[in-house]
Each structure stands twice: as C-alpha cells, then as structure tokens.
Amino acid sequence: MPRTNRQWSLARTPRGRLTTDDLALVESPIPQIGPNEILVRNTWLSIDPSIRIRLSSTTPLGYLPPIRPGEPLVGLALGTVIDTRNPDFAVGDLVSHIFGFRDYAVIGTRADTIGGYGLPTRIDTRGMPPQWYLGPLGSSGLTAYAALTEVLQLRQEDTVWVSAAAGGVGAIAAQIAKLRGATVLGSAGRADKVEFLRQELGIAAFDYHDPTLHESLAELAPDGIDAYFDNVGGDHLAAAMDNLRPRGRIAVCGAVSGYDGAPHSGNPDLFQIVSKELRIQGFRAGSYNHLEGSMRQEVGGYLTAGDMVYHETIFDDLTQAPTALLAMLAGKTIGKTLCRLTSE
Amino acid sequence: MPRTNRQWSLARTPRGRLTTDDLALVESPIPQIGPNEILVRNTWLSIDPSIRIRLSSTTPLGYLPPIRPGEPLVGLALGTVIDTRNPDFAVGDLVSHIFGFRDYAVIGTRADTIGGYGLPTRIDTRGMPPQWYLGPLGSSGLTAYAALTEVLQLRQEDTVWVSAAAGGVGAIAAQIAKLRGATVLGSAGRADKVEFLRQELGIAAFDYHDPTLHESLAELAPDGIDAYFDNVGGDHLAAAMDNLRPRGRIAVCGAVSGYDGAPHSGNPDLFQIVSKELRIQGFRAGSYNHLEGSMRQEVGGYLTAGDMVYHETIFDDLTQAPTALLAMLAGKTIGKTLCRLTSE
C-alpha cells in the first residue's frame, strides 16, 4: 500500500473564472484510521458544477459551506474500502461518499456533510458499471428524477424545457421526461451538444445563443411550455417565466450561468408569478433520498432495456481533475463529467 | 325606477399614477334585460388593487384582459336583483358579481369573466352585514385563506410575514395566521397602519420605510421567517427571499408596489431559491373557489366570536369610487376599501 495521499486543495479564492492556479495538489501521508473509520481508495470522481459555488469566499444561506484556501476540495466519489475499523464495512466494499478530489479518503461515521451524502453508502452494482452510481443511478439520476416526479409533477401531456440538457443531470432528465411521454425541448450552448440532443437523445433541441432563447422557444413551443427544469438561471429563468403557460412550474436545480465569475444576465418579470399562477421551487437531490429506490428501478430499467443513452466525458488520473472541472464549467463536456483514478 | 344608469369608464390609458382625469362617469339609459338576464342595483363596490393593472394598455399573459379607453370599469360588487328573466333569481335577491363601478348592472348567464366570479352568486347573509361578503366572507377572505392554507400550508410553528397587512386582504390573512397559532409579522407603510396592526390586530408590526425592511425583519424575526404572504413585490419580495429559512415558502398574491406607474425596486437574489430550496407560488383566489365553504365556516366563526377585527374604509356614493380607488392605491386607507352606493 502506498504511503502518500494526494488531494486537491483550494490554493486561493478564485477571482472571476476558476483557473488551475487556484487549485493545488497537496501530498500527505495516508492517515491511520481510528475507531469506526474506513480507508477508501477512490476510483471515480464526479465532476459537478456545484463545487464552484463553494470555492467562493461566501456561500448563500442554506447551501454547502465555503471551502477556504488551504482546505481540500470535496465531491461525490466512488472508492473501494481498503482498511476498516467499522464493522459495517468490509475490505473490498464499493462505497459512494463525498470525499472526492483525492486518492484516499478516511471516512468516519459523523454525518458531517450535507444532503444525506455524508455517510458512505455501500454500492451493489448489480452488474452495472460502477460509475453509473455517480451518474444515472446516483446523484445525477436522483436529481433528475426528483425534479420531474416530485418538484414538477410532470404529466404526460406536458411540454417541458430542460436547460443544460446535454449535461450530466439534464441528459437524464430529458430522457426520463421523454420516456414518460412528455414533449421535451432541450437547450445547450454548442452545436455539437445540440446535435447530441437531437441525434442521440431524439429530442427537439436548440442552441441558446442562436438566435435567442425567446425566438427558439417561440418556434419549438409556440403554445408555451408547462414546466421548466432550470440548471442555468439568469436569462434562461427569465425566458422560461415568459414562455410558461398559466399554472406552469419551474424546478430550480442550479444557476450555473452565474457560478464561474460571470454576472447573471436577465431579470425575470416576476409579476408573471401572479398573473400566470406559477410555482417555482428550488431543490437539492439530498432532500429526496427517499426516492432513490424508485429512481434506480425506473432508470435502471431504461438503461438495461437500452432505452436511455448515457454519455460520459471521462478524464483520466487525479492530476486531470481540475482540467475536468474547468472543461465542465466552460461547457466543453457532454453528458456526465467524470475523473477516473489510475489504479496502482 | 330611474331611467338613467351611471358607470365609470376609462377615459384614457393612465400614464404613471392613475388620476381622476383618467376616468369618466358615463350616463346611459338602463338597458332592458333579455332572456335569462337579471338587472341588479348595486349597493356595495369592492375597491381592489388589481383593477389598476387592467387600466394599462396591456396586461400580462394569464391575467385579466386590459380595459381600454371607452370601456367600463369592472370590479366585485354586491347588489339587489330588481328585475329578472332568469328563473334562478328572484326580485329582492342579494347577489355578488363583478360588474361594479356602476349603479345598475345587467348580468347574463355567460361566464364571460374569469376566476369563477363571472356568474352572479346569490348571497344568504346569515345575519352578517352584507358587505362582509365582499370582505372577510368574500373574495378578500378567500384570498387570505387560500394563501395560508393551500399555498403556504401554514403550520402552527411557522413565523409568517404578511405584507400590506393593514389592507383588505392582509388584515384578514394576518389574523387567520395568528388565530391558527402562527407567529405573525405585519408590515405597512404608514405609522397609523402600524399602530392599527399592533393595537387592533395584536401582531408584531413595522413600517417598511423605517428603518429598512432588512433591519426590521432582522429585529422582529432574528431567526428568519418560514413563510411570506406577498402583496407588494419588488423590494419586499427580495427581502423575504433574503430572510426566509431553508424550505421557506412564498405565496405571491400581488405586486401592488408596481401597479400604479412606479418602477419596481429591488431585484431578489434568485439563487436563494436553490440554496434554501424555496417554494414560490403565485395564485389568485378564483382558483380556490372550492374552499369558499370552509373559509366561511372558519372566518365566520372568528367574526361571530369577536376574535377577528374587521376594519373598513367606506366611501359614500358612486361619484366617490375613483377617490376611493386612488386613496387605496396610495396606501391611505386601512382595512377593506369599499364604496357604498346611495340608495334612491
């Protein structure tokens, strides 16, 4: 067993866009585990937009606390238990947990993180690729599933717009909605992503740069939309409010347009909340862990039957984690962004 | 029976604040009623903020259509049936309907208005003052009741902020919330209204001008609020989002701060919808007519027991309807604003 652990830490609070110079790979001895702790060697890291918010010096009330200079990055990850003093875990167990961005994680039994993802969870892959438990059968799948079923209460007759539809969560949401019989519009910010949405996912899709959000929505949904799954915020949220039909619903999952140092564009006309009796609800997957079983049954069924496309953009080696994060934040990845750790 | 009807019409689309010159009192013969129509002599007019939106040249999608120059104003009203060719109504019946701002209304059976208030409804006052069926036992009561019970799903342990709490709807909402055991904060824009809230309604109250919304909320609800009943919009809505606790709820009933030619102040930090998992829902009472029975039972009980204060600001004579409307929009009235028509 190697003696050295490497973990990505915040070197300095980013000003504007995140750069690789804001992060530092720090080496340290692999710690000894204490009572009830397990030592996990990470195999897959989930590269998610929300980490970017925590790298700023303050985070909004209710959100995950900021990561300060000198502190390690965290994020959803999969790994193998290689040492244990916790009777609930055996060496060789595959676990999901939130101590990503490092080779080795020492995980205790304190629920010292958020959203129910604090404690490690043993994964039975049931023959599926393990990293799917970070994607469609894990947090991404739960986010998409909770948004559609609980927050939006999607009906078959709905027209739903999914923003960032070529992203890790959006691509799953768009397909669940389609497979449940709804009419789906997906938006993305690059021609290759729009092509992916049309060709691979088989949904109506548009590039939000071209011509404009309002023109694209007017063309693809001339009678308006019933529901909007928001991952972008800003001008997307404003356009959704303008194009929702009376009693329309919005599930607000994120606002990635404002995460990486860019000012938000577009203030929604909020009076439409009254005039159209809109319902707007923010949510995080961690509040919907009780849906994990039904999500895995439904999404697992789609995957097994070959009805759902699951696309990954994989970066190899822990050294590439910042590159993966920057690429994902810049909109250069398609589908789920992952970092695969070199096995030694 | 007099031969002349008077009704307020829009003389010109208001620019900026509404003035009495924008309205004109038009005389015309009382029309003959046709098959299935009734002729109603109005006795009470409800003076409500929402009419102001309709006097602009466009109204938002989903809202009541604009009233154009030359067209009569409408609004909730009570009146007595004085002639009938509709077998469901007898001479002498007290009815509520939406053809206010006039002495006499000819009402057919077409549901040609919105929100379920299109058709006249016969009122059995059960010994209550009739105008209460425009106030706490009518639309105002239903608005307040639907907001608290259905939209906000108010719990006894909640701290709820009611804006425009000295208004026709707000005063009822604040008291229903208090009588159901919640902690209530009320805001208003004048010292006499704040005094009314404290002395008459017995709730914690503040003037939103003094010192600031944020300072007042921080002082009166240092741990944040759970629910907000929005009648004001703008900076009030922004302050509510800032002060809501995680999983807080907002019922958006109106945005009166922006109705009368004033630009909205204050853009909310919408990322808090995600970070705090907020739920924001717009509504109009007309969508909750099915709650009328339970509302009347509960609110009628409070009124009969003397537990609810119901304050009215009454203007006399149809000629005073614009004065009443301008006073209400300028925040100069307390409680429900009504216009009582002179009986002849």
XYZ file of C-alpha atoms in Angstrom, chain A residues 18-227:
210
model
C -11.680 29.489 -11.865
C -8.168 28.711 -13.126
C -5.895 25.753 -12.442
C -3.641 28.118 -10.470
C -6.430 28.464 -7.910
C -6.028 24.797 -7.010
C -3.061 22.877 -5.605
C -2.319 19.159 -5.426
C -1.127 18.527 -1.900
C 0.676 15.371 -0.829
C 0.456 13.986 2.652
C 0.891 10.637 4.359
C -2.118 8.362 4.275
C -3.591 8.798 7.734
C -4.177 5.940 10.128
C -7.828 5.197 10.618
C -9.376 5.490 14.065
C -12.249 3.618 15.661
C -15.264 3.255 13.348
C -13.409 4.768 10.407
C -12.754 3.290 6.989
C -9.989 3.970 4.484
C -11.200 4.216 0.902
C -9.142 4.260 -2.277
C -11.083 6.385 -4.746
C -11.740 5.044 -8.221
C -14.172 7.554 -9.780
C -14.791 11.242 -9.089
C -17.984 13.021 -10.055
C -17.212 16.448 -11.507
C -20.203 18.636 -10.689
C -20.916 22.352 -11.123
C -21.965 22.950 -7.523
C -18.385 22.704 -6.224
C -17.684 26.033 -7.944
C -20.025 27.913 -5.607
C -18.167 26.602 -2.581
C -14.828 27.906 -3.863
C -16.042 31.472 -3.434
C -15.439 33.107 -0.096
C -19.061 33.049 0.946
C -21.900 30.762 0.026
C -25.593 31.545 0.286
C -27.550 30.665 3.386
C -28.719 27.084 3.360
C -26.072 25.999 0.907
C -22.963 23.955 1.495
C -20.347 25.949 3.418
C -17.495 27.610 1.524
C -14.192 25.847 1.019
C -11.473 28.191 2.188
C -7.891 28.480 0.926
C -5.881 25.579 2.297
C -8.906 23.302 2.618
C -9.368 20.207 0.455
C -11.987 20.074 -2.276
C -14.823 17.614 -1.803
C -17.243 15.990 -4.209
C -19.129 12.815 -4.866
C -16.850 9.840 -5.462
C -16.712 6.065 -5.621
C -13.998 4.022 -3.985
C -13.029 0.692 -2.549
C -12.643 0.061 1.161
C -9.030 -0.968 1.742
C -8.944 -0.803 5.537
C -11.729 -0.754 8.069
C -12.358 -0.355 11.759
C -16.080 -0.035 11.134
C -17.944 -3.341 11.471
C -20.487 -2.209 8.852
C -17.861 -2.160 6.097
C -15.504 -4.857 4.863
C -12.341 -4.554 2.835
C -13.306 -4.702 -0.818
C -16.664 -2.964 -0.412
C -17.518 -0.423 -3.103
C -18.784 2.767 -1.476
C -20.039 6.146 -2.620
C -19.182 9.146 -0.469
C -18.403 12.846 -0.727
C -14.622 12.910 -0.226
C -13.607 13.203 -3.827
C -10.708 15.110 -5.365
C -8.194 12.859 -3.582
C -6.628 9.397 -3.889
C -7.501 8.145 -0.429
C -10.273 9.175 1.905
C -10.607 8.453 5.585
C -14.305 8.391 6.337
C -15.799 8.381 9.794
C -19.335 7.904 10.898
C -20.110 11.530 11.587
C -22.749 12.910 9.315
C -20.536 15.939 8.840
C -21.664 16.763 5.369
C -24.924 17.627 3.792
C -27.820 16.266 1.921
C -27.640 12.771 3.311
C -24.473 12.157 1.335
C -22.366 12.477 4.446
C -22.110 8.838 5.315
C -20.560 6.389 2.898
C -23.043 4.099 1.204
C -22.197 0.565 0.122
C -22.990 0.005 -3.546
C -24.159 -3.261 -5.055
C -23.586 -2.597 -8.745
C -25.951 -5.403 -9.854
C -23.783 -5.865 -12.887
C -23.865 -2.219 -13.935
C -20.678 -0.212 -14.498
C -19.791 1.186 -11.071
C -19.533 4.812 -12.196
C -23.216 4.727 -13.167
C -23.796 5.069 -9.417
C -22.389 8.581 -9.679
C -24.480 9.205 -12.797
C -27.899 7.921 -13.792
C -28.219 5.553 -10.820
C -26.677 8.032 -8.363
C -26.877 11.708 -7.599
C -27.419 12.814 -11.212
C -30.261 10.375 -11.650
C -31.835 11.301 -8.340
C -31.627 14.999 -9.148
C -33.342 14.486 -12.493
C -35.920 12.071 -11.108
C -36.849 14.223 -8.091
C -37.155 17.303 -10.293
C -39.533 15.651 -12.711
C -41.631 13.499 -10.427
C -41.841 15.495 -7.200
C -40.994 19.108 -7.926
C -42.510 19.477 -11.401
C -45.025 16.667 -11.014
C -44.619 16.034 -14.713
C -47.635 14.815 -16.666
C -47.636 13.014 -19.963
C -49.364 15.911 -21.698
C -46.764 18.449 -20.570
C -44.255 20.244 -22.712
C -41.123 20.529 -20.605
C -37.971 22.530 -21.308
C -34.739 21.129 -19.875
C -31.802 23.551 -19.841
C -28.220 22.293 -19.876
C -29.833 19.239 -21.415
C -26.544 17.816 -22.653
C -25.134 17.915 -19.130
C -24.858 15.120 -16.602
C -28.221 15.791 -14.986
C -30.009 17.410 -17.926
C -29.465 14.496 -20.295
C -31.034 12.097 -17.811
C -33.910 14.458 -17.040
C -34.644 14.995 -20.729
C -34.792 11.258 -21.324
C -36.890 10.398 -18.268
C -39.366 13.063 -19.376
C -39.402 11.716 -22.929
C -39.752 8.103 -21.807
C -42.666 9.125 -19.596
C -44.411 10.512 -22.650
C -43.917 14.247 -22.241
C -42.860 16.570 -25.051
C -39.274 17.621 -24.356
C -37.220 20.615 -25.502
C -33.548 20.657 -24.636
C -31.145 23.551 -24.808
C -27.366 23.668 -24.821
C -24.668 26.145 -25.743
C -22.681 24.426 -28.503
C -23.548 22.969 -31.869
C -22.136 19.530 -31.013
C -24.297 19.368 -27.901
C -27.414 20.341 -29.800
C -26.556 17.628 -32.297
C -26.132 15.165 -29.410
C -29.577 16.098 -28.087
C -31.209 15.667 -31.466
C -29.367 12.593 -32.701
C -28.591 10.651 -29.536
C -31.469 11.638 -27.252
C -34.010 12.200 -30.001
C -35.473 15.396 -28.600
C -36.194 18.834 -30.043
C -33.180 20.959 -29.202
C -31.748 24.432 -29.698
C -28.570 26.393 -29.101
C -29.392 29.140 -26.638
C -27.036 31.524 -28.437
C -28.758 31.169 -31.775
C -30.916 33.036 -32.463
C -32.248 33.903 -28.993
C -33.915 31.951 -26.221
C -37.240 33.654 -26.873
C -37.166 33.039 -30.608
C -36.140 29.409 -30.195
C -38.827 28.744 -27.614
C -41.447 30.509 -29.715
C -40.528 28.316 -32.652
C -40.297 24.982 -30.849
C -43.118 25.556 -28.373
C -45.448 28.107 -29.964
C -48.175 27.380 -27.413
C -45.814 27.782 -24.474
C -44.355 25.321 -22.017
C -45.836 23.718 -18.928
C -42.687 23.011 -16.994
